[in-house]
């Protein structure tokens, strides 16, 4: 399929906003309006962020969701995205159609629309690279920043932690002892991240600081500490785990380390005064997600102190990335 | 160089706007404000859009300029960009520093700033892929669209046509007879495109429709015809050529076909009522660029009729891409 046909038949139907001009122009436009426009750009490369034989719809969904997750963590309502799609020369038209079907489903799910972008031949020898730029609005409110975390504020994380990381381990043929039903749940978490995108409004209402957990809970909390110039205590016994991850940890305790340091969670890590926690948790639950307090921001050096059952287990400085 | 160090030492100095938050957050923000925000996203892949051993600063400049060219053609003032940089595992730190130096020079030249983006490992086996998303503002004016071309309106192109295409031919070791000084000029046109970015204000004031010439003058004019549902007459004898291209054409007339169909010109193709042409040309010249009338939009089928010395030379339909 040539590029013009690909754009006209596969991608133009996703470009429902007038500002996209049916993908028939060099650039798209949207009204500026009150408040901030929040923008984020995350790219995924075949063989690095996904397996080349993953379902195209799942690759599309992940490409979009990792960006919408960032917007939600900034308290911004997503409304549109741009897509730069670098495809190998041998890419089949079916692949592009299935990829676009994944985008279409997510457009309906999240209320966003394709504004424009680029299709290009991938660098010879390499696989597909998918770059999404996503746009949100704060609607007059402030953008929630990770550096705004304040000592004394509680740390709350949505969803469960570690599912995707253990799902990836299982894919890499180094599985922990995981039964079939749990393996399927973990694989699904890796392939189809489900960030609480709708939580953008709750984050904006309750959170002092927030970021999405994409590079591992502990590593990302350390990044928040660095940005805020503060420390954090993380209560490992409070970290929310799914039934599948709990089963893996029961069979092999080292799976816990993987769960709290591995990437691809796409949950929201937020801080807020203690008095806001109950309201935040209830509002997140009203959206069909969960949220769990897991620690406290402390003054001092940007270090993460790990607590287990109230006792300090380990201290990690701000440059910590993985066990 | 690890990713955190690369961002903190090489790219953060380019992120001078407060909304970029020093590249220390998941997302950037900017004020919406009056009028349209215009966005465009073009990506370049090693071995496809540039040679892997091109100077990193030139690759950086091309990555940015191909996007700023699109904004100028929409009558939008550029102000910021996002960068997603996929680098092979063996990429040297020096490469990234020279790349960033190219961006820094262009930031000063064009008045734009890095807002954010992503750095990632390129797909194994492939080379670098560079995706830029650029942002402009219309400041309350309308976005200039390619589909707004109207029958009777004159067609005007900035600069000269074909230099980069012949420069690429010379690089591919299939040179036309070109002497050394001309070869250098053509090579420079390929490596360092010089779109008339500052012309955004003139385009907005005078043009009824506009687009940048990136895929070849004739092919892009055909695209404008398709978008507008109109035909066009292009006077080949009026097409502005540089001294280097004229010399190549004198030595081998087939170089002319290459010049008017080859890509990478990054000039602005605009339409306007005949009475606006003199003012447009003068305003473009006042910015230090040139502009030349080359034809007329006609009612009817979206075809490009090529004229030479007033006589129809050939008729090409809207799907035309190359000779």
Tab-separated table of C-alpha atoms in Angstrom, chain B residues 97-321:
chain	number	residue	atom	x	y	z
B	97	UNK	CA	26.378	16.693	21.724
B	98	UNK	CA	26.905	17.739	18.086
B	99	UNK	CA	23.243	17.035	17.377
B	100	UNK	CA	22.219	19.235	20.311
B	101	UNK	CA	24.589	21.978	19.128
B	102	UNK	CA	22.747	21.966	15.799
B	103	UNK	CA	19.465	22.363	17.628
B	104	UNK	CA	20.856	25.163	19.777
B	105	UNK	CA	21.969	27.117	16.719
B	106	UNK	CA	18.562	26.728	15.115
B	107	UNK	CA	16.752	27.693	18.309
B	108	UNK	CA	18.582	31.013	18.183
B	109	UNK	CA	18.005	31.381	14.464
B	110	UNK	CA	14.286	30.686	14.498
B	111	UNK	CA	13.200	31.733	17.979
B	112	UNK	CA	11.963	28.345	19.124
B	113	UNK	CA	12.658	26.302	22.237
B	114	UNK	CA	12.675	22.629	23.178
B	115	UNK	CA	9.586	21.773	25.232
B	116	UNK	CA	10.110	18.079	25.876
B	117	UNK	CA	10.099	14.701	24.200
B	118	UNK	CA	11.637	11.304	24.607
B	119	UNK	CA	14.980	9.583	24.208
B	120	UNK	CA	14.952	5.894	23.445
B	121	UNK	CA	16.939	3.005	22.086
B	122	UNK	CA	16.410	2.612	18.338
B	123	UNK	CA	14.923	-0.605	17.013
B	124	UNK	CA	17.805	-3.146	16.920
B	125	UNK	CA	19.523	-3.283	13.528
B	126	UNK	CA	18.215	0.098	12.420
B	127	UNK	CA	19.694	3.573	12.618
B	128	UNK	CA	18.511	6.723	14.354
B	129	UNK	CA	14.962	7.973	13.932
B	130	UNK	CA	14.241	11.587	14.811
B	131	UNK	CA	10.686	12.774	15.280
B	132	UNK	CA	9.992	16.456	15.785
B	133	UNK	CA	6.618	17.914	16.673
B	134	UNK	CA	6.612	21.676	16.132
B	135	UNK	CA	4.175	24.255	17.474
B	136	UNK	CA	3.119	27.565	15.999
B	137	UNK	CA	0.482	30.191	16.673
B	138	UNK	CA	-1.738	32.066	14.286
B	139	UNK	CA	-2.221	34.833	16.854
B	140	UNK	CA	-5.915	35.167	16.069
B	141	UNK	CA	-5.516	34.883	12.284
B	142	UNK	CA	-6.693	31.891	10.314
B	143	UNK	CA	-4.565	28.862	9.518
B	144	UNK	CA	-3.670	29.001	5.802
B	145	UNK	CA	-4.843	25.762	4.172
B	146	UNK	CA	-3.713	24.087	0.985
B	147	UNK	CA	-7.319	23.321	0.032
B	148	UNK	CA	-8.163	27.025	-0.119
B	149	UNK	CA	-6.515	27.485	-3.534
B	150	UNK	CA	-9.027	29.176	-5.892
B	151	UNK	CA	-9.306	29.259	-9.700
B	152	UNK	CA	-7.692	32.349	-11.123
B	153	UNK	CA	-5.284	32.710	-8.230
B	154	UNK	CA	-1.621	32.940	-9.126
B	155	UNK	CA	0.882	30.349	-7.916
B	156	UNK	CA	4.088	31.704	-6.371
B	157	UNK	CA	7.059	29.736	-5.071
B	158	UNK	CA	9.813	31.014	-2.794
B	159	UNK	CA	13.524	30.475	-3.358
B	160	UNK	CA	14.813	28.091	-5.998
B	161	UNK	CA	13.706	24.592	-6.852
B	162	UNK	CA	15.663	21.356	-7.211
B	163	UNK	CA	18.930	22.162	-5.468
B	164	UNK	CA	18.541	19.519	-2.769
B	165	UNK	CA	17.325	16.882	-5.227
B	166	UNK	CA	20.395	17.376	-7.400
B	167	UNK	CA	22.570	17.490	-4.306
B	168	UNK	CA	21.192	14.105	-3.311
B	169	UNK	CA	21.844	12.751	-6.816
B	170	UNK	CA	25.441	13.875	-6.524
B	171	UNK	CA	25.703	12.109	-3.147
B	172	UNK	CA	24.337	8.927	-4.689
B	173	UNK	CA	27.288	8.897	-7.112
B	174	UNK	CA	25.074	9.540	-10.106
B	175	UNK	CA	26.041	13.160	-10.570
B	176	UNK	CA	25.112	15.306	-13.453
B	177	UNK	CA	28.073	17.197	-14.875
B	178	UNK	CA	28.570	19.604	-12.015
B	179	UNK	CA	31.701	21.584	-11.263
B	180	UNK	CA	33.107	21.653	-7.766
B	181	UNK	CA	31.677	24.992	-6.683
B	182	UNK	CA	28.203	24.056	-7.843
B	183	UNK	CA	28.453	20.616	-6.294
B	184	UNK	CA	29.206	22.235	-2.956
B	185	UNK	CA	26.152	24.482	-3.227
B	186	UNK	CA	23.893	21.562	-4.086
B	187	UNK	CA	25.307	19.417	-1.301
B	188	UNK	CA	24.717	22.247	1.115
B	189	UNK	CA	21.118	22.583	-0.101
B	190	UNK	CA	20.545	18.899	0.644
B	191	UNK	CA	22.250	18.931	4.027
B	192	UNK	CA	21.134	22.317	5.277
B	193	UNK	CA	17.701	23.240	3.922
B	194	UNK	CA	16.965	26.919	4.405
B	195	UNK	CA	13.175	27.296	4.449
B	196	UNK	CA	11.849	30.854	4.626
B	197	UNK	CA	10.488	30.338	8.141
B	198	UNK	CA	10.124	34.057	8.821
B	199	UNK	CA	7.723	34.241	5.862
B	200	UNK	CA	4.886	32.929	8.075
B	201	UNK	CA	3.669	36.496	8.536
B	202	UNK	CA	3.735	37.261	4.813
B	203	UNK	CA	1.953	34.013	3.982
B	204	UNK	CA	-0.739	34.883	6.493
B	205	UNK	CA	-1.150	38.385	5.071
B	206	UNK	CA	-1.190	37.597	1.358
B	207	UNK	CA	-1.795	33.912	0.583
B	208	UNK	CA	-5.163	32.286	-0.042
B	209	UNK	CA	-3.569	28.833	0.196
B	210	UNK	CA	-0.072	27.563	0.853
B	211	UNK	CA	1.982	24.461	1.512
B	212	UNK	CA	5.638	23.704	1.701
B	213	UNK	CA	7.379	22.039	-1.231
B	214	UNK	CA	8.929	18.956	0.329
B	215	UNK	CA	8.118	16.139	-2.109
B	216	UNK	CA	8.846	17.963	-5.368
B	217	UNK	CA	7.305	21.057	-6.946
B	218	UNK	CA	5.061	19.262	-9.433
B	219	UNK	CA	3.968	16.500	-7.075
B	220	UNK	CA	3.177	18.947	-4.306
B	221	UNK	CA	1.274	21.238	-6.669
B	222	UNK	CA	-0.735	18.161	-7.678
B	223	UNK	CA	-1.491	17.561	-3.993
B	224	UNK	CA	-2.707	21.135	-3.658
B	225	UNK	CA	-4.941	20.582	-6.697
B	226	UNK	CA	-6.422	17.448	-5.143
B	227	UNK	CA	-7.058	19.203	-1.843
B	228	UNK	CA	-8.638	22.213	-3.561
B	229	UNK	CA	-10.533	20.304	-6.247
B	230	UNK	CA	-9.006	22.507	-8.916
B	231	UNK	CA	-6.461	22.308	-11.684
B	232	UNK	CA	-3.217	24.200	-12.140
B	233	UNK	CA	-1.060	25.471	-14.949
B	234	UNK	CA	2.630	25.456	-14.138
B	235	UNK	CA	4.922	27.459	-16.422
B	236	UNK	CA	8.113	25.388	-16.471
B	237	UNK	CA	10.092	28.229	-18.057
B	238	UNK	CA	9.268	30.397	-15.036
B	239	UNK	CA	10.436	27.927	-12.373
B	240	UNK	CA	13.242	29.618	-10.407
B	241	UNK	CA	16.525	27.728	-10.623
B	242	UNK	CA	19.825	28.419	-8.899
B	243	UNK	CA	23.036	28.924	-10.853
B	244	UNK	CA	24.112	25.416	-9.807
B	245	UNK	CA	20.911	23.800	-11.086
B	246	UNK	CA	21.029	25.850	-14.301
B	247	UNK	CA	24.569	24.596	-14.910
B	248	UNK	CA	23.502	21.003	-14.318
B	249	UNK	CA	20.551	21.407	-16.683
B	250	UNK	CA	22.780	22.982	-19.336
B	251	UNK	CA	25.044	19.928	-19.160
B	252	UNK	CA	22.183	17.404	-19.062
B	253	UNK	CA	18.600	18.514	-19.752
B	254	UNK	CA	17.200	15.550	-17.799
B	255	UNK	CA	18.436	17.291	-14.651
B	256	UNK	CA	15.510	19.683	-15.095
B	257	UNK	CA	12.986	16.861	-14.630
B	258	UNK	CA	14.787	15.843	-11.481
B	259	UNK	CA	14.804	19.422	-10.228
B	260	UNK	CA	11.043	19.981	-10.577
B	261	UNK	CA	10.027	16.559	-9.241
B	262	UNK	CA	12.684	15.800	-6.609
B	263	UNK	CA	12.094	16.459	-2.933
B	264	UNK	CA	13.638	18.364	-0.036
B	265	UNK	CA	13.187	21.900	-1.378
B	266	UNK	CA	11.352	23.213	1.743
B	267	UNK	CA	10.177	26.273	-0.099
B	268	UNK	CA	6.672	27.739	0.155
B	269	UNK	CA	4.154	27.235	-2.625
B	270	UNK	CA	1.410	29.835	-2.213
B	271	UNK	CA	-1.625	31.026	-4.156
B	272	UNK	CA	-3.162	34.476	-4.151
B	273	UNK	CA	-5.230	36.840	-6.312
B	274	UNK	CA	-3.145	38.445	-9.055
B	275	UNK	CA	-3.349	41.831	-7.340
B	276	UNK	CA	-1.597	40.454	-4.262
B	277	UNK	CA	1.423	39.009	-6.043
B	278	UNK	CA	3.570	42.150	-6.185
B	279	UNK	CA	3.028	42.850	-2.504
B	280	UNK	CA	3.766	39.238	-1.566
B	281	UNK	CA	6.976	39.132	-3.593
B	282	UNK	CA	8.153	42.437	-2.147
B	283	UNK	CA	7.388	41.337	1.412
B	284	UNK	CA	9.208	38.021	0.933
B	285	UNK	CA	12.206	39.897	-0.520
B	286	UNK	CA	12.178	42.261	2.444
B	287	UNK	CA	12.807	39.191	4.605
B	288	UNK	CA	15.863	38.284	2.530
B	289	UNK	CA	14.252	35.544	0.442
B	290	UNK	CA	12.894	35.497	-3.100
B	291	UNK	CA	9.518	34.572	-4.595
B	292	UNK	CA	8.552	33.882	-8.205
B	293	UNK	CA	5.153	33.518	-9.922
B	294	UNK	CA	5.105	30.165	-11.710
B	295	UNK	CA	1.509	29.528	-12.729
B	296	UNK	CA	-2.203	29.813	-12.144
B	297	UNK	CA	-4.940	27.768	-10.462
B	298	UNK	CA	-7.678	26.769	-12.943
B	299	UNK	CA	-11.158	25.389	-12.417
B	300	UNK	CA	-11.794	21.804	-13.391
B	301	UNK	CA	-10.209	18.466	-12.682
B	302	UNK	CA	-7.307	18.330	-10.209
B	303	UNK	CA	-4.655	18.136	-12.884
B	304	UNK	CA	-1.371	19.936	-13.354
B	305	UNK	CA	-0.887	21.237	-16.876
B	306	UNK	CA	2.755	21.919	-17.626
B	307	UNK	CA	3.395	24.918	-19.873
B	308	UNK	CA	6.647	25.740	-21.570
B	309	UNK	CA	6.893	29.163	-23.201
B	310	UNK	CA	3.113	29.435	-23.088
B	311	UNK	CA	2.370	26.082	-24.727
B	312	UNK	CA	0.999	23.025	-22.956
B	313	UNK	CA	3.849	20.540	-22.601
B	314	UNK	CA	2.121	17.760	-20.673
B	315	UNK	CA	-0.902	17.137	-18.477
B	316	UNK	CA	-0.527	15.227	-15.229
B	317	UNK	CA	-3.403	14.104	-13.057
B	318	UNK	CA	-3.657	14.608	-9.336
B	319	UNK	CA	-2.078	11.260	-8.512
B	320	UNK	CA	1.125	12.198	-10.271
B	321	UNK	CA	4.199	11.728	-8.150
